[in-house]
PDB file of N, CA, C and O in Angstrom:
ATOM      1  N   MET P  99     -17.760  29.261 -52.101  1.00 90.00           N
ATOM      2  CA  MET P  99     -16.797  30.263 -52.521  1.00 90.00           C
ATOM      3  C   MET P  99     -15.847  30.552 -51.364  1.00 90.00           C
ATOM      4  O   MET P  99     -16.203  30.388 -50.211  1.00 90.00           O
ATOM      5  N   GLN P 100     -14.661  30.979 -51.712  1.00 93.00           N
ATOM      6  CA  GLN P 100     -13.637  31.270 -50.711  1.00 93.00           C
ATOM      7  C   GLN P 100     -13.369  32.771 -50.701  1.00 93.00           C
ATOM      8  O   GLN P 100     -13.196  33.377 -51.751  1.00 93.00           O
ATOM      9  N   ASN P 101     -13.325  33.366 -49.523  1.00 93.00           N
ATOM     10  CA  ASN P 101     -13.014  34.789 -49.397  1.00 93.00           C
ATOM     11  C   ASN P 101     -11.523  35.003 -49.594  1.00 93.00           C
ATOM     12  O   ASN P 101     -10.712  34.269 -49.035  1.00 93.00           O
ATOM     13  N   MET P 102     -11.175  36.032 -50.393  1.00 95.00           N
ATOM     14  CA  MET P 102      -9.767  36.306 -50.694  1.00 95.00           C
ATOM     15  C   MET P 102      -9.513  37.798 -50.771  1.00 95.00           C
ATOM     16  O   MET P 102     -10.412  38.583 -51.091  1.00 95.00           O
ATOM     17  N   SER P 103      -8.259  38.137 -50.547  1.00 95.00           N
ATOM     18  CA  SER P 103      -7.816  39.511 -50.770  1.00 95.00           C
ATOM     19  C   SER P 103      -7.554  39.707 -52.269  1.00 95.00           C
ATOM     20  O   SER P 103      -7.481  38.734 -53.030  1.00 95.00           O
ATOM     21  N   ARG P 104      -7.345  40.927 -52.659  1.00 95.00           N
ATOM     22  CA  ARG P 104      -7.004  41.222 -54.062  1.00 95.00           C
ATOM     23  C   ARG P 104      -5.691  40.536 -54.447  1.00 95.00           C
ATOM     24  O   ARG P 104      -5.567  39.966 -55.532  1.00 95.00           O
ATOM     25  N   ASP P 105      -4.697  40.560 -53.546  1.00 96.00           N
ATOM     26  CA  ASP P 105      -3.410  39.919 -53.841  1.00 96.00           C
ATOM     27  C   ASP P 105      -3.555  38.415 -54.028  1.00 96.00           C
ATOM     28  O   ASP P 105      -2.912  37.833 -54.909  1.00 96.00           O
ATOM     29  N   GLN P 106      -4.383  37.761 -53.216  1.00 96.00           N
ATOM     30  CA  GLN P 106      -4.600  36.322 -53.370  1.00 96.00           C
ATOM     31  C   GLN P 106      -5.268  36.014 -54.704  1.00 96.00           C
ATOM     32  O   GLN P 106      -4.887  35.058 -55.387  1.00 96.00           O
ATOM     33  N   LEU P 107      -6.247  36.830 -55.094  1.00 97.00           N
ATOM     34  CA  LEU P 107      -6.900  36.645 -56.390  1.00 97.00           C
ATOM     35  C   LEU P 107      -5.901  36.824 -57.525  1.00 97.00           C
ATOM     36  O   LEU P 107      -5.868  36.036 -58.475  1.00 97.00           O
ATOM     37  N   LEU P 108      -5.048  37.828 -57.417  1.00 97.00           N
ATOM     38  CA  LEU P 108      -4.042  38.056 -58.456  1.00 97.00           C
ATOM     39  C   LEU P 108      -3.059  36.897 -58.561  1.00 97.00           C
ATOM     40  O   LEU P 108      -2.629  36.540 -59.660  1.00 97.00           O
ATOM     41  N   GLN P 109      -2.714  36.264 -57.439  1.00 97.00           N
ATOM     42  CA  GLN P 109      -1.831  35.099 -57.474  1.00 97.00           C
ATOM     43  C   GLN P 109      -2.470  33.952 -58.249  1.00 97.00           C
ATOM     44  O   GLN P 109      -1.791  33.264 -59.020  1.00 97.00           O
ATOM     45  N   ILE P 110      -3.765  33.741 -58.053  1.00 97.00           N
ATOM     46  CA  ILE P 110      -4.456  32.694 -58.797  1.00 97.00           C
ATOM     47  C   ILE P 110      -4.489  33.022 -60.286  1.00 97.00           C
ATOM     48  O   ILE P 110      -4.216  32.168 -61.130  1.00 97.00           O
ATOM     49  N   LEU P 111      -4.818  34.261 -60.616  1.00 97.00           N
ATOM     50  CA  LEU P 111      -4.844  34.670 -62.021  1.00 97.00           C
ATOM     51  C   LEU P 111      -3.471  34.489 -62.672  1.00 97.00           C
ATOM     52  O   LEU P 111      -3.371  34.000 -63.800  1.00 97.00           O
ATOM     53  N   ASP P 112      -2.410  34.857 -61.960  1.00 97.00           N
ATOM     54  CA  ASP P 112      -1.054  34.687 -62.484  1.00 97.00           C
ATOM     55  C   ASP P 112      -0.721  33.211 -62.690  1.00 97.00           C
ATOM     56  O   ASP P 112      -0.100  32.843 -63.692  1.00 97.00           O
ATOM     57  N   ASP P 113      -1.125  32.356 -61.730  1.00 96.00           N
ATOM     58  CA  ASP P 113      -0.852  30.931 -61.849  1.00 96.00           C
ATOM     59  C   ASP P 113      -1.579  30.332 -63.048  1.00 96.00           C
ATOM     60  O   ASP P 113      -0.982  29.592 -63.844  1.00 96.00           O
ATOM     61  N   ILE P 114      -2.859  30.679 -63.195  1.00 96.00           N
ATOM     62  CA  ILE P 114      -3.625  30.169 -64.340  1.00 96.00           C
ATOM     63  C   ILE P 114      -2.989  30.628 -65.644  1.00 96.00           C
ATOM     64  O   ILE P 114      -2.779  29.835 -66.560  1.00 96.00           O
ATOM     65  N   ARG P 115      -2.650  31.905 -65.738  1.00 97.00           N
ATOM     66  CA  ARG P 115      -2.067  32.438 -66.965  1.00 97.00           C
ATOM     67  C   ARG P 115      -0.754  31.747 -67.307  1.00 97.00           C
ATOM     68  O   ARG P 115      -0.512  31.355 -68.451  1.00 97.00           O
ATOM     69  N   GLN P 116       0.099  31.564 -66.295  1.00 96.00           N
ATOM     70  CA  GLN P 116       1.389  30.915 -66.521  1.00 96.00           C
ATOM     71  C   GLN P 116       1.212  29.473 -66.993  1.00 96.00           C
ATOM     72  O   GLN P 116       1.897  29.023 -67.912  1.00 96.00           O
ATOM     73  N   ARG P 117       0.285  28.755 -66.387  1.00 94.00           N
ATOM     74  CA  ARG P 117       0.072  27.354 -66.765  1.00 94.00           C
ATOM     75  C   ARG P 117      -0.526  27.234 -68.169  1.00 94.00           C
ATOM     76  O   ARG P 117      -0.140  26.359 -68.938  1.00 94.00           O
ATOM     77  N   VAL P 118      -1.442  28.112 -68.519  1.00 95.00           N
ATOM     78  CA  VAL P 118      -2.020  28.086 -69.869  1.00 95.00           C
ATOM     79  C   VAL P 118      -0.943  28.443 -70.897  1.00 95.00           C
ATOM     80  O   VAL P 118      -0.812  27.786 -71.927  1.00 95.00           O
ATOM     81  N   ALA P 119      -0.146  29.475 -70.604  1.00 95.00           N
ATOM     82  CA  ALA P 119       0.901  29.906 -71.538  1.00 95.00           C
ATOM     83  C   ALA P 119       1.931  28.814 -71.794  1.00 95.00           C
ATOM     84  O   ALA P 119       2.424  28.678 -72.909  1.00 95.00           O
ATOM     85  N   SER P 120       2.226  28.006 -70.763  1.00 93.00           N
ATOM     86  CA  SER P 120       3.242  26.960 -70.917  1.00 93.00           C
ATOM     87  C   SER P 120       2.671  25.650 -71.457  1.00 93.00           C
ATOM     88  O   SER P 120       3.413  24.705 -71.695  1.00 93.00           O
ATOM     89  N   GLY P 121       1.341  25.586 -71.641  1.00 92.00           N
ATOM     90  CA  GLY P 121       0.720  24.368 -72.140  1.00 92.00           C
ATOM     91  C   GLY P 121       0.440  23.341 -71.050  1.00 92.00           C
ATOM     92  O   GLY P 121       0.143  22.192 -71.336  1.00 92.00           O
ATOM     93  N   ASP P 122       0.523  23.766 -69.784  1.00 92.00           N
ATOM     94  CA  ASP P 122       0.343  22.846 -68.666  1.00 92.00           C
ATOM     95  C   ASP P 122      -1.093  22.796 -68.147  1.00 92.00           C
ATOM     96  O   ASP P 122      -1.412  21.987 -67.295  1.00 92.00           O
ATOM     97  N   SER P 123      -1.968  23.659 -68.641  1.00 92.00           N
ATOM     98  CA  SER P 123      -3.376  23.633 -68.237  1.00 92.00           C
ATOM     99  C   SER P 123      -4.227  23.683 -69.498  1.00 92.00           C
ATOM    100  O   SER P 123      -4.091  24.592 -70.311  1.00 92.00           O
ATOM    101  N   LEU P 124      -5.089  22.701 -69.641  1.00 89.00           N
ATOM    102  CA  LEU P 124      -5.861  22.584 -70.875  1.00 89.00           C
ATOM    103  C   LEU P 124      -7.295  23.057 -70.736  1.00 89.00           C
ATOM    104  O   LEU P 124      -7.971  23.284 -71.743  1.00 89.00           O
ATOM    105  N   GLU P 125      -7.780  23.220 -69.493  1.00 93.00           N
ATOM    106  CA  GLU P 125      -9.139  23.701 -69.291  1.00 93.00           C
ATOM    107  C   GLU P 125      -9.341  24.074 -67.830  1.00 93.00           C
ATOM    108  O   GLU P 125      -8.566  23.692 -66.959  1.00 93.00           O
ATOM    109  N   GLY P 126     -10.393  24.818 -67.585  1.00 95.00           N
ATOM    110  CA  GLY P 126     -10.725  25.198 -66.218  1.00 95.00           C
ATOM    111  C   GLY P 126     -11.790  26.280 -66.209  1.00 95.00           C
ATOM    112  O   GLY P 126     -12.325  26.668 -67.249  1.00 95.00           O
ATOM    113  N   ASN P 127     -12.092  26.742 -65.013  1.00 95.00           N
ATOM    114  CA  ASN P 127     -13.030  27.854 -64.877  1.00 95.00           C
ATOM    115  C   ASN P 127     -12.673  28.648 -63.638  1.00 95.00           C
ATOM    116  O   ASN P 127     -12.034  28.153 -62.715  1.00 95.00           O
ATOM    117  N   LEU P 128     -13.068  29.905 -63.640  1.00 96.00           N
ATOM    118  CA  LEU P 128     -12.796  30.817 -62.542  1.00 96.00           C
ATOM    119  C   LEU P 128     -13.976  31.767 -62.424  1.00 96.00           C
ATOM    120  O   LEU P 128     -14.465  32.290 -63.435  1.00 96.00           O
ATOM    121  N   ARG P 129     -14.436  31.965 -61.188  1.00 96.00           N
ATOM    122  CA  ARG P 129     -15.495  32.942 -60.935  1.00 96.00           C
ATOM    123  C   ARG P 129     -15.091  33.744 -59.711  1.00 96.00           C
ATOM    124  O   ARG P 129     -14.674  33.185 -58.701  1.00 96.00           O
ATOM    125  N   TYR P 130     -15.178  35.062 -59.806  1.00 96.00           N
ATOM    126  CA  TYR P 130     -14.905  35.899 -58.643  1.00 96.00           C
ATOM    127  C   TYR P 130     -15.914  37.027 -58.590  1.00 96.00           C
ATOM    128  O   TYR P 130     -16.351  37.551 -59.610  1.00 96.00           O
ATOM    129  N   LEU P 131     -16.306  37.349 -57.370  1.00 96.00           N
ATOM    130  CA  LEU P 131     -17.310  38.381 -57.127  1.00 96.00           C
ATOM    131  C   LEU P 131     -16.802  39.313 -56.037  1.00 96.00           C
ATOM    132  O   LEU P 131     -16.203  38.854 -55.062  1.00 96.00           O
ATOM    133  N   LEU P 132     -17.062  40.578 -56.184  1.00 95.00           N
ATOM    134  CA  LEU P 132     -16.720  41.542 -55.146  1.00 95.00           C
ATOM    135  C   LEU P 132     -17.863  41.547 -54.144  1.00 95.00           C
ATOM    136  O   LEU P 132     -18.943  42.058 -54.415  1.00 95.00           O
ATOM    137  N   ALA P 133     -17.629  40.946 -52.988  1.00 89.00           N
ATOM    138  CA  ALA P 133     -18.680  40.782 -51.987  1.00 89.00           C
ATOM    139  C   ALA P 133     -18.817  42.017 -51.099  1.00 89.00           C
ATOM    140  O   ALA P 133     -19.923  42.479 -50.837  1.00 89.00           O
ATOM    141  N   ASP P 134     -17.692  42.537 -50.612  1.00 88.00           N
ATOM    142  CA  ASP P 134     -17.711  43.679 -49.692  1.00 88.00           C
ATOM    143  C   ASP P 134     -16.417  44.453 -49.863  1.00 88.00           C
ATOM    144  O   ASP P 134     -15.370  44.042 -49.357  1.00 88.00           O
ATOM    145  N   ILE P 135     -16.480  45.566 -50.557  1.00 88.00           N
ATOM    146  CA  ILE P 135     -15.276  46.339 -50.893  1.00 88.00           C
ATOM    147  C   ILE P 135     -14.536  46.829 -49.658  1.00 88.00           C
ATOM    148  O   ILE P 135     -13.340  47.091 -49.703  1.00 88.00           O
ATOM    149  N   THR P 136     -15.205  46.919 -48.511  1.00 90.00           N
ATOM    150  CA  THR P 136     -14.565  47.406 -47.285  1.00 90.00           C
ATOM    151  C   THR P 136     -13.935  46.277 -46.459  1.00 90.00           C
ATOM    152  O   THR P 136     -13.241  46.545 -45.488  1.00 90.00           O
ATOM    153  N   ALA P 137     -14.142  45.033 -46.830  1.00 90.00           N
ATOM    154  CA  ALA P 137     -13.633  43.892 -46.061  1.00 90.00           C
ATOM    155  C   ALA P 137     -12.157  43.643 -46.345  1.00 90.00           C
ATOM    156  O   ALA P 137     -11.636  44.017 -47.394  1.00 90.00           O
ATOM    157  N   GLU P 138     -11.490  42.963 -45.419  1.00 91.00           N
ATOM    158  CA  GLU P 138     -10.085  42.594 -45.604  1.00 91.00           C
ATOM    159  C   GLU P 138      -9.920  41.612 -46.760  1.00 91.00           C
ATOM    160  O   GLU P 138      -8.935  41.633 -47.484  1.00 91.00           O
ATOM    161  N   HIS P 139     -10.891  40.728 -46.935  1.00 93.00           N
ATOM    162  CA  HIS P 139     -10.920  39.748 -48.020  1.00 93.00           C
ATOM    163  C   HIS P 139     -12.215  39.966 -48.813  1.00 93.00           C
ATOM    164  O   HIS P 139     -13.182  39.238 -48.625  1.00 93.00           O
ATOM    165  N   PRO P 140     -12.240  40.968 -49.691  1.00 95.00           N
ATOM    166  CA  PRO P 140     -13.496  41.373 -50.324  1.00 95.00           C
ATOM    167  C   PRO P 140     -13.994  40.488 -51.466  1.00 95.00           C
ATOM    168  O   PRO P 140     -15.143  40.613 -51.872  1.00 95.00           O
ATOM    169  N   TYR P 141     -13.148  39.585 -51.967  1.00 96.00           N
ATOM    170  CA  TYR P 141     -13.548  38.794 -53.128  1.00 96.00           C
ATOM    171  C   TYR P 141     -14.009  37.401 -52.715  1.00 96.00           C
ATOM    172  O   TYR P 141     -13.380  36.754 -51.887  1.00 96.00           O
ATOM    173  N   ASN P 142     -15.091  36.954 -53.317  1.00 95.00           N
ATOM    174  CA  ASN P 142     -15.528  35.562 -53.208  1.00 95.00           C
ATOM    175  C   ASN P 142     -15.087  34.864 -54.484  1.00 95.00           C
ATOM    176  O   ASN P 142     -15.420  35.313 -55.583  1.00 95.00           O
ATOM    177  N   VAL P 143     -14.354  33.763 -54.340  1.00 96.00           N
ATOM    178  CA  VAL P 143     -13.706  33.116 -55.482  1.00 96.00           C
ATOM    179  C   VAL P 143     -14.025  31.625 -55.489  1.00 96.00           C
ATOM    180  O   VAL P 143     -14.018  30.974 -54.442  1.00 96.00           O
ATOM    181  N   ASP P 144     -14.316  31.090 -56.661  1.00 95.00           N
ATOM    182  CA  ASP P 144     -14.255  29.649 -56.866  1.00 95.00           C
ATOM    183  C   ASP P 144     -13.600  29.380 -58.213  1.00 95.00           C
ATOM    184  O   ASP P 144     -13.729  30.150 -59.152  1.00 95.00           O
ATOM    185  N   ALA P 145     -12.814  28.323 -58.244  1.00 96.00           N
ATOM    186  CA  ALA P 145     -12.050  28.004 -59.445  1.00 96.00           C
ATOM    187  C   ALA P 145     -11.736  26.516 -59.482  1.00 96.00           C
ATOM    188  O   ALA P 145     -11.677  25.853 -58.449  1.00 96.00           O
ATOM    189  N   MET P 146     -11.549  26.023 -60.679  1.00 95.00           N
ATOM    190  CA  MET P 146     -11.068  24.676 -60.916  1.00 95.00           C
ATOM    191  C   MET P 146     -10.293  24.740 -62.225  1.00 95.00           C
ATOM    192  O   MET P 146     -10.801  25.214 -63.226  1.00 95.00           O
ATOM    193  N   TYR P 147      -9.031  24.339 -62.177  1.00 95.00           N
ATOM    194  CA  TYR P 147      -8.265  24.298 -63.418  1.00 95.00           C
ATOM    195  C   TYR P 147      -7.280  23.142 -63.383  1.00 95.00           C
ATOM    196  O   TYR P 147      -6.778  22.764 -62.344  1.00 95.00           O
ATOM    197  N   ARG P 148      -7.090  22.573 -64.561  1.00 94.00           N
ATOM    198  CA  ARG P 148      -6.208  21.410 -64.695  1.00 94.00           C
ATOM    199  C   ARG P 148      -4.757  21.850 -64.673  1.00 94.00           C
ATOM    200  O   ARG P 148      -4.399  22.905 -65.195  1.00 94.00           O
ATOM    201  N   VAL P 149      -3.928  21.006 -64.046  1.00 94.00           N
ATOM    202  CA  VAL P 149      -2.490  21.270 -63.953  1.00 94.00           C
ATOM    203  C   VAL P 149      -1.730  19.961 -64.148  1.00 94.00           C
ATOM    204  O   VAL P 149      -2.298  18.875 -64.047  1.00 94.00           O
ATOM    205  N   GLY P 150      -0.440  20.067 -64.421  1.00 90.00           N
ATOM    206  CA  GLY P 150       0.405  18.878 -64.529  1.00 90.00           C
ATOM    207  C   GLY P 150       0.240  18.100 -65.815  1.00 90.00           C
ATOM    208  O   GLY P 150       0.661  16.951 -65.909  1.00 90.00           O
ATOM    209  N   ASN P 151      -0.344  18.697 -66.816  1.00 81.00           N
ATOM    210  CA  ASN P 151      -0.608  17.978 -68.058  1.00 81.00           C
ATOM    211  C   ASN P 151       0.639  17.732 -68.895  1.00 81.00           C
ATOM    212  O   ASN P 151       0.649  16.836 -69.729  1.00 81.00           O
ATOM    213  N   GLN P 152       1.702  18.481 -68.660  1.00 81.00           N
ATOM    214  CA  GLN P 152       2.939  18.250 -69.406  1.00 81.00           C
ATOM    215  C   GLN P 152       3.640  16.980 -68.939  1.00 81.00           C
ATOM    216  O   GLN P 152       4.478  16.442 -69.634  1.00 81.00           O
ATOM    217  N   MET P 153       3.285  16.504 -67.746  1.00 79.00           N
ATOM    218  CA  MET P 153       3.929  15.311 -67.203  1.00 79.00           C
ATOM    219  C   MET P 153       3.022  14.085 -67.301  1.00 79.00           C
ATOM    220  O   MET P 153       3.293  13.059 -66.704  1.00 79.00           O
ATOM    221  N   GLY P 154       1.923  14.182 -68.024  1.00 78.00           N
ATOM    222  CA  GLY P 154       1.014  13.049 -68.151  1.00 78.00           C
ATOM    223  C   GLY P 154      -0.422  13.483 -67.911  1.00 78.00           C
ATOM    224  O   GLY P 154      -0.817  14.560 -68.312  1.00 78.00           O
ATOM    225  N   GLN P 155      -1.163  12.644 -67.211  1.00 80.00           N
ATOM    226  CA  GLN P 155      -2.580  12.913 -67.013  1.00 80.00           C
ATOM    227  C   GLN P 155      -2.833  14.141 -66.154  1.00 80.00           C
ATOM    228  O   GLN P 155      -3.808  14.846 -66.333  1.00 80.00           O
ATOM    229  N   GLY P 156      -1.986  14.425 -65.187  1.00 87.00           N
ATOM    230  CA  GLY P 156      -2.110  15.619 -64.364  1.00 87.00           C
ATOM    231  C   GLY P 156      -3.213  15.523 -63.334  1.00 87.00           C
ATOM    232  O   GLY P 156      -3.699  14.450 -62.998  1.00 87.00           O
ATOM    233  N   GLY P 157      -3.609  16.683 -62.835  1.00 92.00           N
ATOM    234  CA  GLY P 157      -4.631  16.774 -61.796  1.00 92.00           C
ATOM    235  C   GLY P 157      -5.344  18.102 -61.888  1.00 92.00           C
ATOM    236  O   GLY P 157      -5.312  18.757 -62.919  1.00 92.00           O
ATOM    237  N   CYS P 158      -5.960  18.513 -60.777  1.00 92.00           N
ATOM    238  CA  CYS P 158      -6.731  19.752 -60.749  1.00 92.00           C
ATOM    239  C   CYS P 158      -6.416  20.550 -59.495  1.00 92.00           C
ATOM    240  O   CYS P 158      -6.139  19.985 -58.440  1.00 92.00           O
ATOM    241  N   ILE P 159      -6.495  21.847 -59.621  1.00 93.00           N
ATOM    242  CA  ILE P 159      -6.503  22.743 -58.467  1.00 93.00           C
ATOM    243  C   ILE P 159      -7.942  23.194 -58.311  1.00 93.00           C
ATOM    244  O   ILE P 159      -8.569  23.649 -59.277  1.00 93.00           O
ATOM    245  N   VAL P 160      -8.471  23.036 -57.107  1.00 94.00           N
ATOM    246  CA  VAL P 160      -9.856  23.389 -56.817  1.00 94.00           C
ATOM    247  C   VAL P 160      -9.853  24.393 -55.668  1.00 94.00           C
ATOM    248  O   VAL P 160      -9.236  24.151 -54.624  1.00 94.00           O
ATOM    249  N   ILE P 161     -10.564  25.498 -55.854  1.00 94.00           N
ATOM    250  CA  ILE P 161     -10.615  26.571 -54.865  1.00 94.00           C
ATOM    251  C   ILE P 161     -12.065  26.950 -54.621  1.00 94.00           C
ATOM    252  O   ILE P 161     -12.808  27.188 -55.578  1.00 94.00           O
ATOM    253  N   GLY P 162     -12.453  27.013 -53.357  1.00 91.00           N
ATOM    254  CA  GLY P 162     -13.753  27.538 -52.988  1.00 91.00           C
ATOM    255  C   GLY P 162     -14.941  26.655 -53.294  1.00 91.00           C
ATOM    256  O   GLY P 162     -16.055  27.149 -53.431  1.00 91.00           O
ATOM    257  N   VAL P 163     -14.727  25.364 -53.387  1.00 79.00           N
ATOM    258  CA  VAL P 163     -15.830  24.440 -53.670  1.00 79.00           C
ATOM    259  C   VAL P 163     -16.361  23.902 -52.346  1.00 79.00           C
ATOM    260  O   VAL P 163     -15.591  23.443 -51.502  1.00 79.00           O
ATOM    261  N   ASP P 164     -17.655  23.998 -52.146  1.00 72.00           N
ATOM    262  CA  ASP P 164     -18.278  23.464 -50.935  1.00 72.00           C
ATOM    263  C   ASP P 164     -18.445  21.960 -51.066  1.00 72.00           C
ATOM    264  O   ASP P 164     -18.943  21.469 -52.079  1.00 72.00           O
ATOM    265  N   HIS P 165     -18.029  21.247 -50.056  1.00 64.00           N
ATOM    266  CA  HIS P 165     -18.183  19.789 -50.020  1.00 64.00           C
ATOM    267  C   HIS P 165     -19.423  19.447 -49.206  1.00 64.00           C
ATOM    268  O   HIS P 165     -19.574  19.930 -48.079  1.00 64.00           O
ATOM    269  N   PRO P 166     -20.323  18.619 -49.730  1.00 63.00           N
ATOM    270  CA  PRO P 166     -21.562  18.288 -49.021  1.00 63.00           C
ATOM    271  C   PRO P 166     -21.319  17.726 -47.618  1.00 63.00           C
ATOM    272  O   PRO P 166     -22.072  18.012 -46.701  1.00 63.00           O
ATOM    273  N   GLU P 167     -20.266  16.925 -47.441  1.00 63.00           N
ATOM    274  CA  GLU P 167     -20.025  16.339 -46.123  1.00 63.00           C
ATOM    275  C   GLU P 167     -19.578  17.373 -45.100  1.00 63.00           C
ATOM    276  O   GLU P 167     -19.635  17.123 -43.903  1.00 63.00           O
ATOM    277  N   ALA P 168     -19.128  18.541 -45.553  1.00 53.00           N
ATOM    278  CA  ALA P 168     -18.690  19.594 -44.633  1.00 53.00           C
ATOM    279  C   ALA P 168     -19.866  20.420 -44.124  1.00 53.00           C
ATOM    280  O   ALA P 168     -19.736  21.166 -43.170  1.00 53.00           O
ATOM    281  N   ALA P 169     -21.020  20.285 -44.740  1.00 50.00           N
ATOM    282  CA  ALA P 169     -22.179  21.097 -44.361  1.00 50.00           C
ATOM    283  C   ALA P 169     -22.828  20.592 -43.090  1.00 50.00           C
ATOM    284  O   ALA P 169     -22.677  19.534 -42.635  1.00 50.00           O
TER     285      ALA P 169
END
């Protein structure tokens, strides 16, 4: 999971909403948890959603996913 501020989380929510509304995202998932309300970045976030589908096969935006090789 990735630590984020409320504004950063809202930017992701706005991006997902805009892409779904325009038909550019066909699926995805988002999870956010309030880890520490007193912290500068209180939210723990992970997300994956498809983008670029209006131009063909498209791709994905991935946020907060741990990669095994990074451990």
